[in-house]
Short mmCIF file of C-alpha atoms in Angstrom, two decimals:
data_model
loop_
_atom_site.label_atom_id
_atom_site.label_comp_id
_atom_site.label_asym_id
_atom_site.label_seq_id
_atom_site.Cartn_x
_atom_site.Cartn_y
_atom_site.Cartn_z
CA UNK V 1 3.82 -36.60 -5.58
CA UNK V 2 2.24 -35.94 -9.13
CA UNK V 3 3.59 -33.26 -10.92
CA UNK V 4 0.29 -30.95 -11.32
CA UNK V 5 -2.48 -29.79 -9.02
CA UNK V 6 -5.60 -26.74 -8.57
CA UNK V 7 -6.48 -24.34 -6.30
CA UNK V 8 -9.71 -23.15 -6.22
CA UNK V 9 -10.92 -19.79 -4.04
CA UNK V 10 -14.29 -19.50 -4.07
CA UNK V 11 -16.35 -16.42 -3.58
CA UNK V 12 -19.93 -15.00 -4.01
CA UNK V 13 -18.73 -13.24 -6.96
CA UNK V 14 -16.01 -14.91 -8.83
CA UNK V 15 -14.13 -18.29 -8.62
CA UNK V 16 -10.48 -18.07 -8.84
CA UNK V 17 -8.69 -21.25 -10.08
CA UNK V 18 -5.05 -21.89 -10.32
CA UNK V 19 -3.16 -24.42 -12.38
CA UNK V 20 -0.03 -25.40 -10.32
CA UNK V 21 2.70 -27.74 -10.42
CA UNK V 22 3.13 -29.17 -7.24
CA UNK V 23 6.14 -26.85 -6.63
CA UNK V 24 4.38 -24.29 -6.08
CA UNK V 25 4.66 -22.69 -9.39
CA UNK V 26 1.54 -21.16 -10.83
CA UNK V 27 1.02 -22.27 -14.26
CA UNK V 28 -2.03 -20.19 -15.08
CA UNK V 29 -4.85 -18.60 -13.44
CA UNK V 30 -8.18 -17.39 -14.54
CA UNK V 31 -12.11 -16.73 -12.89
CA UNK V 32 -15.24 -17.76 -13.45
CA UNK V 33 -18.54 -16.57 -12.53
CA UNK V 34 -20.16 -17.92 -9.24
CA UNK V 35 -23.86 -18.85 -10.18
CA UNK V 36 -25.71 -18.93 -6.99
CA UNK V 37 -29.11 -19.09 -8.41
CA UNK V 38 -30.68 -21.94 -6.89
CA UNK V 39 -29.12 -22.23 -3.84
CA UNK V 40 -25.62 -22.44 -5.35
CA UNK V 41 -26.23 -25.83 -6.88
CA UNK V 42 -23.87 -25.25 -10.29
CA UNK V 43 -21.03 -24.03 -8.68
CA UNK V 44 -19.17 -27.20 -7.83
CA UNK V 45 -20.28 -28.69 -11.16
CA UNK V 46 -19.07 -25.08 -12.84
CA UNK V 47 -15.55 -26.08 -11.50
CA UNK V 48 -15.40 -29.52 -12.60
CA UNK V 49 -16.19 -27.95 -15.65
CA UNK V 50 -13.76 -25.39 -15.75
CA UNK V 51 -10.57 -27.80 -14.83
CA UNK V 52 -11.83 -30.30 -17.01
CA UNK V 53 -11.65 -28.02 -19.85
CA UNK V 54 -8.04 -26.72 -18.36
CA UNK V 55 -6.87 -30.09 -18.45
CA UNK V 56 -7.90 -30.59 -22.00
CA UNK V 57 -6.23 -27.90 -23.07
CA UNK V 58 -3.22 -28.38 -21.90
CA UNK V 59 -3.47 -32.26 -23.08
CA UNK V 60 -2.58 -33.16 -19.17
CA UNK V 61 -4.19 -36.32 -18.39
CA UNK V 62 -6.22 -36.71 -14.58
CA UNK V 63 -3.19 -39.51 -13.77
CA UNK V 64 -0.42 -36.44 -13.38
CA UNK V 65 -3.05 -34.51 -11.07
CA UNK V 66 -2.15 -34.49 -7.32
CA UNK V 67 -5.81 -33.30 -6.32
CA UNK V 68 -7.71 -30.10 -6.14
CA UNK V 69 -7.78 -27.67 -3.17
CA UNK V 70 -10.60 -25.44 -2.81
CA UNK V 71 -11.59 -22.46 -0.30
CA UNK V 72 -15.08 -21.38 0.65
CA UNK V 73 -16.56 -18.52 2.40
CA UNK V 74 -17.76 -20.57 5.72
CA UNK V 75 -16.87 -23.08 8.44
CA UNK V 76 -15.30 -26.42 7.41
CA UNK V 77 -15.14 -29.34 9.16
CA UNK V 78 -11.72 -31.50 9.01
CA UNK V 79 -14.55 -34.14 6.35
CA UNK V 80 -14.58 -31.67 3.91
CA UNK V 81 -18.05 -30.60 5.04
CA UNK V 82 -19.10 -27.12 4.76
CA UNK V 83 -21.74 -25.86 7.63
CA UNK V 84 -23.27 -23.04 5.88
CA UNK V 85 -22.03 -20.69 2.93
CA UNK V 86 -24.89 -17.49 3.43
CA UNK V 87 -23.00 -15.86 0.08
CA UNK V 88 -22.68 -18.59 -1.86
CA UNK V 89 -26.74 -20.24 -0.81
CA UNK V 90 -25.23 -23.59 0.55
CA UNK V 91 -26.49 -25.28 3.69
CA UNK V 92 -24.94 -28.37 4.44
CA UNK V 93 -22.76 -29.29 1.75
CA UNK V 94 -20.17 -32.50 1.80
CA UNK V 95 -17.63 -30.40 -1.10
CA UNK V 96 -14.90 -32.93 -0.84
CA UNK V 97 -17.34 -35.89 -1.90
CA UNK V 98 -19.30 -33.53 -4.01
CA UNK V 99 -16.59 -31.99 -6.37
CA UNK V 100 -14.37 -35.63 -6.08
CA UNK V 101 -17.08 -37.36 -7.71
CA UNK V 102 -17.50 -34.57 -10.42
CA UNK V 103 -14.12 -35.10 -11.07
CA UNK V 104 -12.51 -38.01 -9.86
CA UNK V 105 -9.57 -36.28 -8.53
CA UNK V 106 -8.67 -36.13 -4.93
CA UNK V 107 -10.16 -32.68 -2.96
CA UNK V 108 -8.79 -31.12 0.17
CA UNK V 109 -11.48 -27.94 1.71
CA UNK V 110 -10.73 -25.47 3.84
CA UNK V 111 -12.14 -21.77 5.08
CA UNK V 112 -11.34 -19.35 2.26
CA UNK V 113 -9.39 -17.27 5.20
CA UNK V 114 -7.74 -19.87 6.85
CA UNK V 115 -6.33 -20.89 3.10
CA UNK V 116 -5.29 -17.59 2.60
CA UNK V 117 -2.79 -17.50 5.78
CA UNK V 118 -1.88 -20.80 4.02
CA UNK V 119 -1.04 -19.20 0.85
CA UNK V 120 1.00 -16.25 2.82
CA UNK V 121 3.30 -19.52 4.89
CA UNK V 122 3.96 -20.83 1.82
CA UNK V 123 4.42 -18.26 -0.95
CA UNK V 124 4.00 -14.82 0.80
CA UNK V 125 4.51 -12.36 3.30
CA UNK V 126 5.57 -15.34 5.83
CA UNK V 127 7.40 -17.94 3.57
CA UNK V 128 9.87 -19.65 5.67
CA UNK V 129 7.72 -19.58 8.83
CA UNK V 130 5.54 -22.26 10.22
CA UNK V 131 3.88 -20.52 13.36
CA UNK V 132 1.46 -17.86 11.34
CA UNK V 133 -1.12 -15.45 12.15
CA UNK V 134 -3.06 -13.76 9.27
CA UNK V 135 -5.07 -10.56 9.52
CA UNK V 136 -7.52 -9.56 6.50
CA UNK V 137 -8.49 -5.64 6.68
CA UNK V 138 -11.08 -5.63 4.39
CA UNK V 139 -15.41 -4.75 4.40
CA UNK V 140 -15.32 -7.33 7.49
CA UNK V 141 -11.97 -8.59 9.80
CA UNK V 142 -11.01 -12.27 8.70
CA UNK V 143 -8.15 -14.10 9.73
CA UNK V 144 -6.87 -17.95 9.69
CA UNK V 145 -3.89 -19.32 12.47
CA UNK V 146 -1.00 -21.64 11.37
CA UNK V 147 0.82 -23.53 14.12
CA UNK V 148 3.50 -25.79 12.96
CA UNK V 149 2.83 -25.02 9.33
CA UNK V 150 -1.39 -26.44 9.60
CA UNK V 151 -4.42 -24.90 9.95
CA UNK V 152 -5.66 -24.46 12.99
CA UNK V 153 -9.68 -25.12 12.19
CA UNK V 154 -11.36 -26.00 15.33
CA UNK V 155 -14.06 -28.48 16.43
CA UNK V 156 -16.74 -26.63 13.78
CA UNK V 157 -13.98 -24.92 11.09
CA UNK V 158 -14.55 -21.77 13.38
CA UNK V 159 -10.98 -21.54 14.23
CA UNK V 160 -9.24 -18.26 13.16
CA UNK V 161 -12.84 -15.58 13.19
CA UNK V 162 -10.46 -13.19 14.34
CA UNK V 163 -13.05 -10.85 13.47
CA UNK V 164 -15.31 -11.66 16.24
CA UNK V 165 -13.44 -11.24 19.22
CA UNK V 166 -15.00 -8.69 21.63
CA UNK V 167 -12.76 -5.73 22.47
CA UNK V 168 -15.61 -3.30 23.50
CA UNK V 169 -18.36 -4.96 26.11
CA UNK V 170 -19.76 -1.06 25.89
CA UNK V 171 -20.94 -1.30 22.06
CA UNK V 172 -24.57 -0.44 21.71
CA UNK V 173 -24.28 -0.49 17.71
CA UNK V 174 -24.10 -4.55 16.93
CA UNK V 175 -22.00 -6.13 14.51
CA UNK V 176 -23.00 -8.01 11.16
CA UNK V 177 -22.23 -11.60 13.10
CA UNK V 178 -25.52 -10.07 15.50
CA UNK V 179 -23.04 -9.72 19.00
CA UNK V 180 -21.54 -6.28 19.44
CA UNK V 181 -18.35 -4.33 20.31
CA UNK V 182 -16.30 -7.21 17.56
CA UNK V 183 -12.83 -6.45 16.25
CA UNK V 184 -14.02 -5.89 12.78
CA UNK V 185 -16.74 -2.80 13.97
CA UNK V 186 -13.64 -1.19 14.55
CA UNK V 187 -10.79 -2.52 12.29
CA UNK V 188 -12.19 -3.20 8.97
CA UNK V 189 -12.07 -0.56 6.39
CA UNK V 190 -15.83 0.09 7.31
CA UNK V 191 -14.99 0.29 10.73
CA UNK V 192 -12.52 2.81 10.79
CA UNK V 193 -14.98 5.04 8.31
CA UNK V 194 -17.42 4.36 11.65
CA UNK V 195 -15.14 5.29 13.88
CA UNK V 196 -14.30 8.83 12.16
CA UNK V 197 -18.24 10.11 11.49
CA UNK V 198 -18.42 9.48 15.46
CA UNK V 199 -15.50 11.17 16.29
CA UNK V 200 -16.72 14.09 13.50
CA UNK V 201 -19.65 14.62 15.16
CA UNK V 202 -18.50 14.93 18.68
CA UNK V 203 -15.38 17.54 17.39
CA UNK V 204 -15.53 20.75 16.24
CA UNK V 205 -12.05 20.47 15.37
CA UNK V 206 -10.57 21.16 12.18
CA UNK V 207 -9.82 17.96 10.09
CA UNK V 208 -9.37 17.55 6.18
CA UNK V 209 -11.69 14.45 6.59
CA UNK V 210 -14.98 16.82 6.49
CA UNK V 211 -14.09 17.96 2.93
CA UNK V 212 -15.13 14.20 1.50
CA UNK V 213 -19.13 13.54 0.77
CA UNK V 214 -18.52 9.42 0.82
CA UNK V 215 -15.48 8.90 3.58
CA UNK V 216 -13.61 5.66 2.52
CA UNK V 217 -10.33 4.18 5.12
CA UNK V 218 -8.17 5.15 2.31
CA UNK V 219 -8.97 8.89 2.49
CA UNK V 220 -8.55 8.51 6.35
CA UNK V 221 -4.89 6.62 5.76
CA UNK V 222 -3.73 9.54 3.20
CA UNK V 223 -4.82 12.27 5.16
CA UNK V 224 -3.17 10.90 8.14
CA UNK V 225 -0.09 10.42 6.43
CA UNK V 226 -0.23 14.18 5.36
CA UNK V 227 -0.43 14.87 9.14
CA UNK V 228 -4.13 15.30 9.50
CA UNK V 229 -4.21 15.31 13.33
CA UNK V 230 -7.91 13.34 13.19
CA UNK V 231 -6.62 11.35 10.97
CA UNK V 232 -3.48 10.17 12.82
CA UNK V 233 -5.62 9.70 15.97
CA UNK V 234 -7.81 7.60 14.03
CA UNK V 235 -5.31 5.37 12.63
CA UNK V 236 -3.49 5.17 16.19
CA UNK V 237 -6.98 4.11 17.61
CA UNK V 238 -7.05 1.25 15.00
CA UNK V 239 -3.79 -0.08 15.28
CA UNK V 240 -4.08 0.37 19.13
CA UNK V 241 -7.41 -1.86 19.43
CA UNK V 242 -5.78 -4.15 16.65
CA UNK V 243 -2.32 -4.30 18.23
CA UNK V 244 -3.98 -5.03 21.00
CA UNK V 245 -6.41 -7.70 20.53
CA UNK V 246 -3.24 -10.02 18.33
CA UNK V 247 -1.28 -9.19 21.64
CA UNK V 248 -3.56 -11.52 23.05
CA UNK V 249 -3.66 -13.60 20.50
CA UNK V 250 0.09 -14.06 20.92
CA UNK V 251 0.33 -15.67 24.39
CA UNK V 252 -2.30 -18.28 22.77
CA UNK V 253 -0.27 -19.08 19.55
CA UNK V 254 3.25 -17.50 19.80
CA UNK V 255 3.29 -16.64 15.77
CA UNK V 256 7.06 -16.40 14.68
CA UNK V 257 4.76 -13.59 11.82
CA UNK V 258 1.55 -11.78 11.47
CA UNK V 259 1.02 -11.18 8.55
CA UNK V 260 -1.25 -8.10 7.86
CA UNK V 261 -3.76 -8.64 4.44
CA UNK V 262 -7.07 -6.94 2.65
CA UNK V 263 -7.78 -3.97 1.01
CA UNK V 264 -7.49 -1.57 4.09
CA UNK V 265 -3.60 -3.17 3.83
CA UNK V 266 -2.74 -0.73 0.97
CA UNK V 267 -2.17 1.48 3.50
CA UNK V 268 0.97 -0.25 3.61
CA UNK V 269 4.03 1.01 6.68
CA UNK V 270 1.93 3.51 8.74
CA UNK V 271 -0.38 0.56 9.17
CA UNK V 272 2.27 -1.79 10.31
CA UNK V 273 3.93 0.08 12.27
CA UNK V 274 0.71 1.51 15.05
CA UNK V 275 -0.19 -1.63 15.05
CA UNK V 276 3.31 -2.96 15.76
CA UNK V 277 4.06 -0.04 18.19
CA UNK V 278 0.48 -1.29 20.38
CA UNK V 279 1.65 -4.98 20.37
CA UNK V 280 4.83 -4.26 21.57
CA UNK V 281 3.52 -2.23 24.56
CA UNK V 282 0.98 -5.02 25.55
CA UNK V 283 2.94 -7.93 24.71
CA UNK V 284 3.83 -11.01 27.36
CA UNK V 285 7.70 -10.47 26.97
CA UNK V 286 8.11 -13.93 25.36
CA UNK V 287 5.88 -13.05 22.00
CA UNK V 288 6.99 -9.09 21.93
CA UNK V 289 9.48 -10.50 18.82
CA UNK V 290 6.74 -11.45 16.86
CA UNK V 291 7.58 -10.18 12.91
CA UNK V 292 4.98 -8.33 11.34
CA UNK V 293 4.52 -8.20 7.38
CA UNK V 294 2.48 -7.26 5.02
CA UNK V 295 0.44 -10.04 2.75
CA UNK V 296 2.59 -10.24 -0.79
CA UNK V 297 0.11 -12.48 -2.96
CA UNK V 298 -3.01 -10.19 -3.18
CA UNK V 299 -6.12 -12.00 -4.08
CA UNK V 300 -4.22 -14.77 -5.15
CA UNK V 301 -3.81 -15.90 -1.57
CA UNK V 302 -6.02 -18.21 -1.40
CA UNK V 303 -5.12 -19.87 -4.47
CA UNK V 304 -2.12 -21.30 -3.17
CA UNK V 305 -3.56 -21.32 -0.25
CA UNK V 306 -6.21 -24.32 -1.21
CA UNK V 307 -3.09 -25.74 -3.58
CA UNK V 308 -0.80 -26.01 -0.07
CA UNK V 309 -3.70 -28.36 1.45
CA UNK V 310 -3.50 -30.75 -1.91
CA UNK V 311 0.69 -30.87 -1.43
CA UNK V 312 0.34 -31.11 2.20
#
């Protein structure tokens, strides 16, 4: 094993790279601008770019470089091919020959959620586990499955859309993804905010949430903690159709951890602990043991995430 490697988390926005040693140490981080002008076409040669210039820098030479790992916002296929990035502009792109001839260094790809659960195995919230569920709470639900310490990716890189499981066949409002009655119309932080202005406008009862103009799942989580009675029923109805749904999940998988991730995370024990409370009660009685833990590495997740799949 060389002594230095990259991870590489790509999103519509920003690029996150990390300089590692193989370790798992992180050397250095920094972001770059994703240019998705033209169907995306200068991103992989902006990060060629970017660790070719790192390299320089540090006067490290391409022969102490394990390889580069690199997450993208859309299915992957075990070839390195990606099957569609909407947010980044890419059909059809083949990113492990793509960016490995921009810069002669090995490449391992993988779903920027599915590297994030990576991340959490091997640095975070679940270090010292190898069976692995990750939830991410944030605008939408994402999630990524570890069994026996690898991905689990599926036939099309599909594997893990926790998201888009159905837990309400009596939805009439349909999800982003174009089905309806999905985890993440209920569970995301835009969910939840869904959830209450329904709720508010079939209640005449008295709740603190009606004193806010824009209604964000953090208002909802610190109002319920403050003993807002809407609030607390709202946040019991999350973690209940969250609990839940990973319940399921369970007798599929048997995670040792779920770890619990995204913005709508924050919210931090009251979160964990509903939706720990509704696994428990609908549990098989072999996976009611399962640890839950909140994600440790922020957005650098899937940094080490994509640097786990170079070491791997």
């Amino acid at each position: 094993m060389k002594k230095y490697g990259f991870g590489v988390d790509v999103g519509g926005t920003t690029v996150k790279i990390g300089f590692f040693e193989t370790d798992g140490k992180l050397l250095d981080k920094w972001e770059i601008k994703t240019n998705t002008q033209d169907n995306g076409k200068e991103i992989l040669p902006d990060i060629a770019q970017a660790i070719d210039n790192k390299l320089a820098q540090e006067s490290i030479s391409k022969s102490e470089v394990e390889g580069i790992g690199i997450g993208v916002p859309g299915p992957v296929r075990s070839d390195g091919v990606v099957n569609i990035c909407v947010n980044l502009g890419w059909g059809v792109v083949n990113v492990a020959e793509e960016l490995g001839k921009l810069t002669g260094l090995k490449v391992k790809v993988g779903n920027d959620a599915n590297v994030a659960a990576l991340g959490e195995m091997w640095q975070g919230g679940a270090k010292g586990s190898r069976d692995v569920i990750m939830v991410t709470l944030g605008t939408g639900v994402g999630g990524g499955i570890i069994v026996d310490g690898h991905i689990v990716a599926g036939y099309n890189g599909a594997g893990g859309e926790i998201g888009h499981i159905t837990v309400n066949n009596d939805e009439i409002e349909p999800c982003n993804c174009g089905q309806y009655g999905c985890l993440e119309q209920y569970t995301s932080a835009t969910g939840i905010v869904r959830m209450a202005k329904r709720k508010l406008a079939k209640t005449a009862e008295e709740t603190a949430l009606r004193k806010y103009d824009e209604l964000t799942a953090k208002d909802i989580f610190d109002e319920a903690k403050a003993g807002d009675q809407v609030a607390m029923v709202l946040v019991d109805e999350l973690g209940e159709i969250l609990g839940s749904a990973l319940s399921n999940m369970a007798c599929v998988v048997n995670p040792e951890v779920i770890v619990i991730g995204g913005g709508v995370s924050k919210a931090g024990q009251i979160l964990i602990d509903t939706i720990q409370k509704h696994y428990v009660e609908t549990s098989f009685h072999a996976c009611r043991d399962t640890r839950f833990e909140l994600a440790s590495l922020g957005n650098d997740a899937g940094m080490y995430g994509c640097m786990k799949l170079v070491v791997e």
